[in-house]
CSV table of C-alpha atoms in Angstrom, one decimal:
chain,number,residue,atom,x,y,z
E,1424,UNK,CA,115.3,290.5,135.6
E,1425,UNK,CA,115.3,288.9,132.3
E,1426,UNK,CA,111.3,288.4,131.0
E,1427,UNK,CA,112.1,285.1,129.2
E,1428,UNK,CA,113.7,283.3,131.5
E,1429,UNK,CA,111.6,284.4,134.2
E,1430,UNK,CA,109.1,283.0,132.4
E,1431,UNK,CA,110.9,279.6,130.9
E,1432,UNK,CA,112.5,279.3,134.8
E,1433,UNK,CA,108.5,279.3,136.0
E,1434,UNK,CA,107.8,276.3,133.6
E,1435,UNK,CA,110.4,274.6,134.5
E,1436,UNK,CA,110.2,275.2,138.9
E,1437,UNK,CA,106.6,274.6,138.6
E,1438,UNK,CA,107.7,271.1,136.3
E,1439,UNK,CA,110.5,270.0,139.0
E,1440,UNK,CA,108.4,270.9,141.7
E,1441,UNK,CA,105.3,268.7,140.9
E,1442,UNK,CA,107.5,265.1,140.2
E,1443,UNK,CA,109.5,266.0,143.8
E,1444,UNK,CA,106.0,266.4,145.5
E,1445,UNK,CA,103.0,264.3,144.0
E,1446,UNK,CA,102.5,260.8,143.9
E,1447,UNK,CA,103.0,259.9,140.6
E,1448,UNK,CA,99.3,258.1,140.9
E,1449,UNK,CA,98.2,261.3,141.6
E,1450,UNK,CA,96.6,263.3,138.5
E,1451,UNK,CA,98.4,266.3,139.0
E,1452,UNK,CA,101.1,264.7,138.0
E,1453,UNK,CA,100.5,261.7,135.8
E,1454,UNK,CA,100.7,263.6,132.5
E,1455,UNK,CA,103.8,264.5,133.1
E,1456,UNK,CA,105.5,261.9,133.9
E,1457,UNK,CA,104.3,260.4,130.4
E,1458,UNK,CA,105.5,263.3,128.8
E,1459,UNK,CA,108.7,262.6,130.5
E,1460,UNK,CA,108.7,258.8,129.7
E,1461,UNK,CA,108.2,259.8,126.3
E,1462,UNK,CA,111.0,261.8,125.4
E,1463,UNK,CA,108.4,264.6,124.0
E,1464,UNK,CA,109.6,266.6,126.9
E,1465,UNK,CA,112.5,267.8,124.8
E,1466,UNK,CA,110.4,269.2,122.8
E,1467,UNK,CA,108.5,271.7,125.6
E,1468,UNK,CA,111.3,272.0,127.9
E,1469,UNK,CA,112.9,275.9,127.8
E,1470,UNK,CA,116.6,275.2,128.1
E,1471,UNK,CA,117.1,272.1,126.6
E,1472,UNK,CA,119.9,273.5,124.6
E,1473,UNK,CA,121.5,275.2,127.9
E,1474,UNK,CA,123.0,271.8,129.2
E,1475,UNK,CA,122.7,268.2,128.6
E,1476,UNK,CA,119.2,267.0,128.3
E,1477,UNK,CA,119.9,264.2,126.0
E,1478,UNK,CA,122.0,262.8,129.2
E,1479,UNK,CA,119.3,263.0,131.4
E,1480,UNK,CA,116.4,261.9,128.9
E,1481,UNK,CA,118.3,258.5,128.7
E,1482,UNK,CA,117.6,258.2,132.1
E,1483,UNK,CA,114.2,258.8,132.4
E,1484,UNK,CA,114.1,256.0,129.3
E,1485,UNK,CA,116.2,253.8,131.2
E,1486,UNK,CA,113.3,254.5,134.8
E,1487,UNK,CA,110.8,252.5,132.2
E,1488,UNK,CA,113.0,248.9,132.7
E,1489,UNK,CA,113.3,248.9,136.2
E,1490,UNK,CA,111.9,246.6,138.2
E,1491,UNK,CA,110.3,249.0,141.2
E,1492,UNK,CA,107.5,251.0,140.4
E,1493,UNK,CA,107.7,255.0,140.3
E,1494,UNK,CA,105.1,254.6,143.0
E,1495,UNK,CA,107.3,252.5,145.3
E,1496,UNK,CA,109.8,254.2,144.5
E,1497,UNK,CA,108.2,258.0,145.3
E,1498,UNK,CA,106.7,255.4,148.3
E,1499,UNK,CA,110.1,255.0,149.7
E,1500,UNK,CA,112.0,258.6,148.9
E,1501,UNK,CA,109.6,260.7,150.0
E,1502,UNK,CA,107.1,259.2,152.4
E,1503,UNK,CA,108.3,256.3,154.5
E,1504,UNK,CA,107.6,254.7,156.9
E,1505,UNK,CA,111.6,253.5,156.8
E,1506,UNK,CA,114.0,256.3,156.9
E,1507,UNK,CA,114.1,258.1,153.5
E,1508,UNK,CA,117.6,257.8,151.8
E,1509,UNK,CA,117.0,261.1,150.7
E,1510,UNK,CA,114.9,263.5,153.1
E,1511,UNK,CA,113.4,266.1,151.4
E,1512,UNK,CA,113.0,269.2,153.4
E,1513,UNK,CA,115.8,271.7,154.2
E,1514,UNK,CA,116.4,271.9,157.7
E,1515,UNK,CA,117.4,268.5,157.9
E,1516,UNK,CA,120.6,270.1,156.0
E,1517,UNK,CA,121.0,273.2,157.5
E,1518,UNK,CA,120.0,272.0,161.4
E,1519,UNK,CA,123.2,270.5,163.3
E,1520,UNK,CA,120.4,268.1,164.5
E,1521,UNK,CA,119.4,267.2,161.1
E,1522,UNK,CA,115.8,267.5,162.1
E,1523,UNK,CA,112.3,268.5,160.3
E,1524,UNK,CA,110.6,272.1,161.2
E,1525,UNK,CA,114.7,273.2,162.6
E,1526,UNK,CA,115.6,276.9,162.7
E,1527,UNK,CA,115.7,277.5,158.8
E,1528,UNK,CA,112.1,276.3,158.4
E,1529,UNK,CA,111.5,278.8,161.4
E,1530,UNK,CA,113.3,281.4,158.9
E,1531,UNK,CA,111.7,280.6,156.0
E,1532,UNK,CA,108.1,281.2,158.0
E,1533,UNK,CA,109.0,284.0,158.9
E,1534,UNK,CA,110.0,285.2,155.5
E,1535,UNK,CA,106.6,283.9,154.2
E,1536,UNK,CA,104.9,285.8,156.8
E,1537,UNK,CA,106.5,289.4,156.4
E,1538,UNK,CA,106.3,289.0,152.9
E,1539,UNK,CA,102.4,288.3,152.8
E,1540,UNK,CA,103.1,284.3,151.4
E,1541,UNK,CA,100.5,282.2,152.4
E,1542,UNK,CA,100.7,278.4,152.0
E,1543,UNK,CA,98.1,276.0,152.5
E,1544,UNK,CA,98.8,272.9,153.4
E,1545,UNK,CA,96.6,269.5,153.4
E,1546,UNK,CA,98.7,268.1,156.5
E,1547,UNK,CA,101.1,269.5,159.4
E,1548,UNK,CA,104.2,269.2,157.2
E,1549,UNK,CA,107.5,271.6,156.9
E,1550,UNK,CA,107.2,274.5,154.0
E,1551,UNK,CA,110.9,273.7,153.2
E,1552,UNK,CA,110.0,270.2,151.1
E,1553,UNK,CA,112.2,270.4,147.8
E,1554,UNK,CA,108.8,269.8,145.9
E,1555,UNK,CA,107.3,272.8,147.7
E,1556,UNK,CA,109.9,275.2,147.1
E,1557,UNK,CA,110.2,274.8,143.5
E,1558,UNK,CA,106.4,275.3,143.3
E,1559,UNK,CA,106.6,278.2,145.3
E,1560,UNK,CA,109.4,279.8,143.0
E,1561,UNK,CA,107.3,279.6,140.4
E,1562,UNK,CA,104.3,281.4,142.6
E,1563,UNK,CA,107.4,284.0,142.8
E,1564,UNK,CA,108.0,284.6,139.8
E,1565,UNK,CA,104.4,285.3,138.5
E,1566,UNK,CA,103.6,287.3,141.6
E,1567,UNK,CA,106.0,288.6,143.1
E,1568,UNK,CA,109.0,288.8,141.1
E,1569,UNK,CA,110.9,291.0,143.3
E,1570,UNK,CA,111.4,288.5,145.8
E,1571,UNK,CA,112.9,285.9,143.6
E,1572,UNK,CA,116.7,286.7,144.2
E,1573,UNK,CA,116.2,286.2,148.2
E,1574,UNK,CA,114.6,283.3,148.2
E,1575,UNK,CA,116.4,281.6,145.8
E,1576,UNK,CA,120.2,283.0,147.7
E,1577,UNK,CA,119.1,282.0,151.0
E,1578,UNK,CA,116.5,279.8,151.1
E,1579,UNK,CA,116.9,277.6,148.4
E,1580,UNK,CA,120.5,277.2,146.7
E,1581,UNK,CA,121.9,277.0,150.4
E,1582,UNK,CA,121.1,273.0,150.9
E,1583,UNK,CA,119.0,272.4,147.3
E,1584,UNK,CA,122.2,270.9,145.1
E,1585,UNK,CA,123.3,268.9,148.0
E,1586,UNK,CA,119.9,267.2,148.4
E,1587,UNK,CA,120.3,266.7,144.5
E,1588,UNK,CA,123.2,265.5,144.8
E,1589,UNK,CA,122.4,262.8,146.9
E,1590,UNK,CA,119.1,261.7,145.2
E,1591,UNK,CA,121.4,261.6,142.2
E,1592,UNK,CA,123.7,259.0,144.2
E,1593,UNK,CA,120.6,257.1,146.7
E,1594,UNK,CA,117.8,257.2,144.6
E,1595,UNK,CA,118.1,254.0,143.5
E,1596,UNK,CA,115.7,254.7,140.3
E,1597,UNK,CA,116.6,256.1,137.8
E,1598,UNK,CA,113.3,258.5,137.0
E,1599,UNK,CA,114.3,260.2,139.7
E,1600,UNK,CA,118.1,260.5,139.7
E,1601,UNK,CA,116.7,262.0,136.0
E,1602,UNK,CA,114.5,264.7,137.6
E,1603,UNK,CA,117.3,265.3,140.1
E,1604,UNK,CA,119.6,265.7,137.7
E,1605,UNK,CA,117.4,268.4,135.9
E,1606,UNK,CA,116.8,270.2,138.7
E,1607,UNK,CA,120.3,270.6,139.7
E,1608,UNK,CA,121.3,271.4,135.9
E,1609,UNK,CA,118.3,274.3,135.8
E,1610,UNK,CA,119.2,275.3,139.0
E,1611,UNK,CA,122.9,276.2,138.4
E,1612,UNK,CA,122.0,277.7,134.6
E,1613,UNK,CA,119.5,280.4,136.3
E,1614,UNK,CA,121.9,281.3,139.0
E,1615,UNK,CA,125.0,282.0,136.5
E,1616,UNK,CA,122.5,283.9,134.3
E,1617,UNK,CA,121.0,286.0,137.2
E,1618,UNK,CA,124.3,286.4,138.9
E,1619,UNK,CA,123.0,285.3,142.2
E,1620,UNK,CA,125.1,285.0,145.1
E,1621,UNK,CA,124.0,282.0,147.6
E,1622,UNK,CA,124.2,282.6,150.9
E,1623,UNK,CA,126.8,280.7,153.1
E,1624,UNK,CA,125.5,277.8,155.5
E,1625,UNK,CA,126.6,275.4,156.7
E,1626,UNK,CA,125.3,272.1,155.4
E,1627,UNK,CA,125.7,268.8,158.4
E,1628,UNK,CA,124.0,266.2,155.9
């Protein structure tokens, strides 16, 4: 695979996958969201020149005037206790049921397991959170490179740009329908350039 964007697509996942997953109180992720807020992130981000990142910065500018908090908002998205708008994790996609820990969590275990993947967890969550994922792409691609194409064709791209899709159109803030944006943007730039070929599932959300 290509070094460079291996390396530039590790930024980026590990990026993406820390704003989908932390509270933005939290300090593993507070520095980046004022980098994000600021603009600067232009400046750092790999493929800025591959799509349209001056698009999406002026929605993360636009995030700073709204009314709701990133907290509340992250508050509402991604933890409850309403329904989220947006559900995060995978199998409520790919499961007819559209239910947490369904059969493709079950397969992405399993694919963890016999690949010697261990995650740890602080609570009794699914592995197939958006946030997660994208973190763990980037623990691919430093350590086990050879792995990438799989889990990106069939346990990623499968359900990943429809849940981006729809944060674009229910997030309701606009930080968010920025990082979602991005993601779906990196996303489809690193599979044309790696010539991946996503598996076929049917999505029932």
């Amino acid at each position: 695979m290509k070094q460079k964007l291996m390396t530039d697509f590790s930024l980026c996942a590990q990026t993406l996958g820390a704003l989908f997953y932390y509270d933005p109180a939290d300090v593993r992720v507070s520095k980046l969201i004022e980098l994000f807020n600021s603009s600067e992130w232009l400046a750092e981000w790999p493929f800025v020149d591959k799509y349209d990142c001056q698009q999406i910065d002026k929605l993360f500018q636009a995030s700073k005037q709204q009314q709701e908090t990133l907290e509340n908002a992250y508050q509402r998205l991604f933890v409850g206790p309403y329904a989220l708008p947006v559900p995060p994790w995978g199998s409520v996609y790919l499961d007819k049921e559209n239910v947490m820990f369904g059969i493709s969590t079950l397969e992405l275990r399993a694919w963890l397991r016999i690949n010697q993947i261990n995650i740890e967890l602080d609570q009794n969550e699914p592995e197939d959170h958006i946030g997660l994922l994208f973190m763990l792409t980037a623990w691919v691609i430093e350590h086990k490179p050879e792995l990438l194409r799989d889990f990106l064709e069939i346990h990623i791209l499968p359900w990943a740009y429809r849940y981006l899709e729809i944060m674009q159109l229910e997030s309701a803030h606009d930080f968010y329908t920025a990082t979602a944006l991005l993601a779906s943007q990196t996303l489809s730039y690193v599979q044309q350039e790696l010539e991946l070929t996503v598996a076929s599932k049917a999505l029932y959300l």
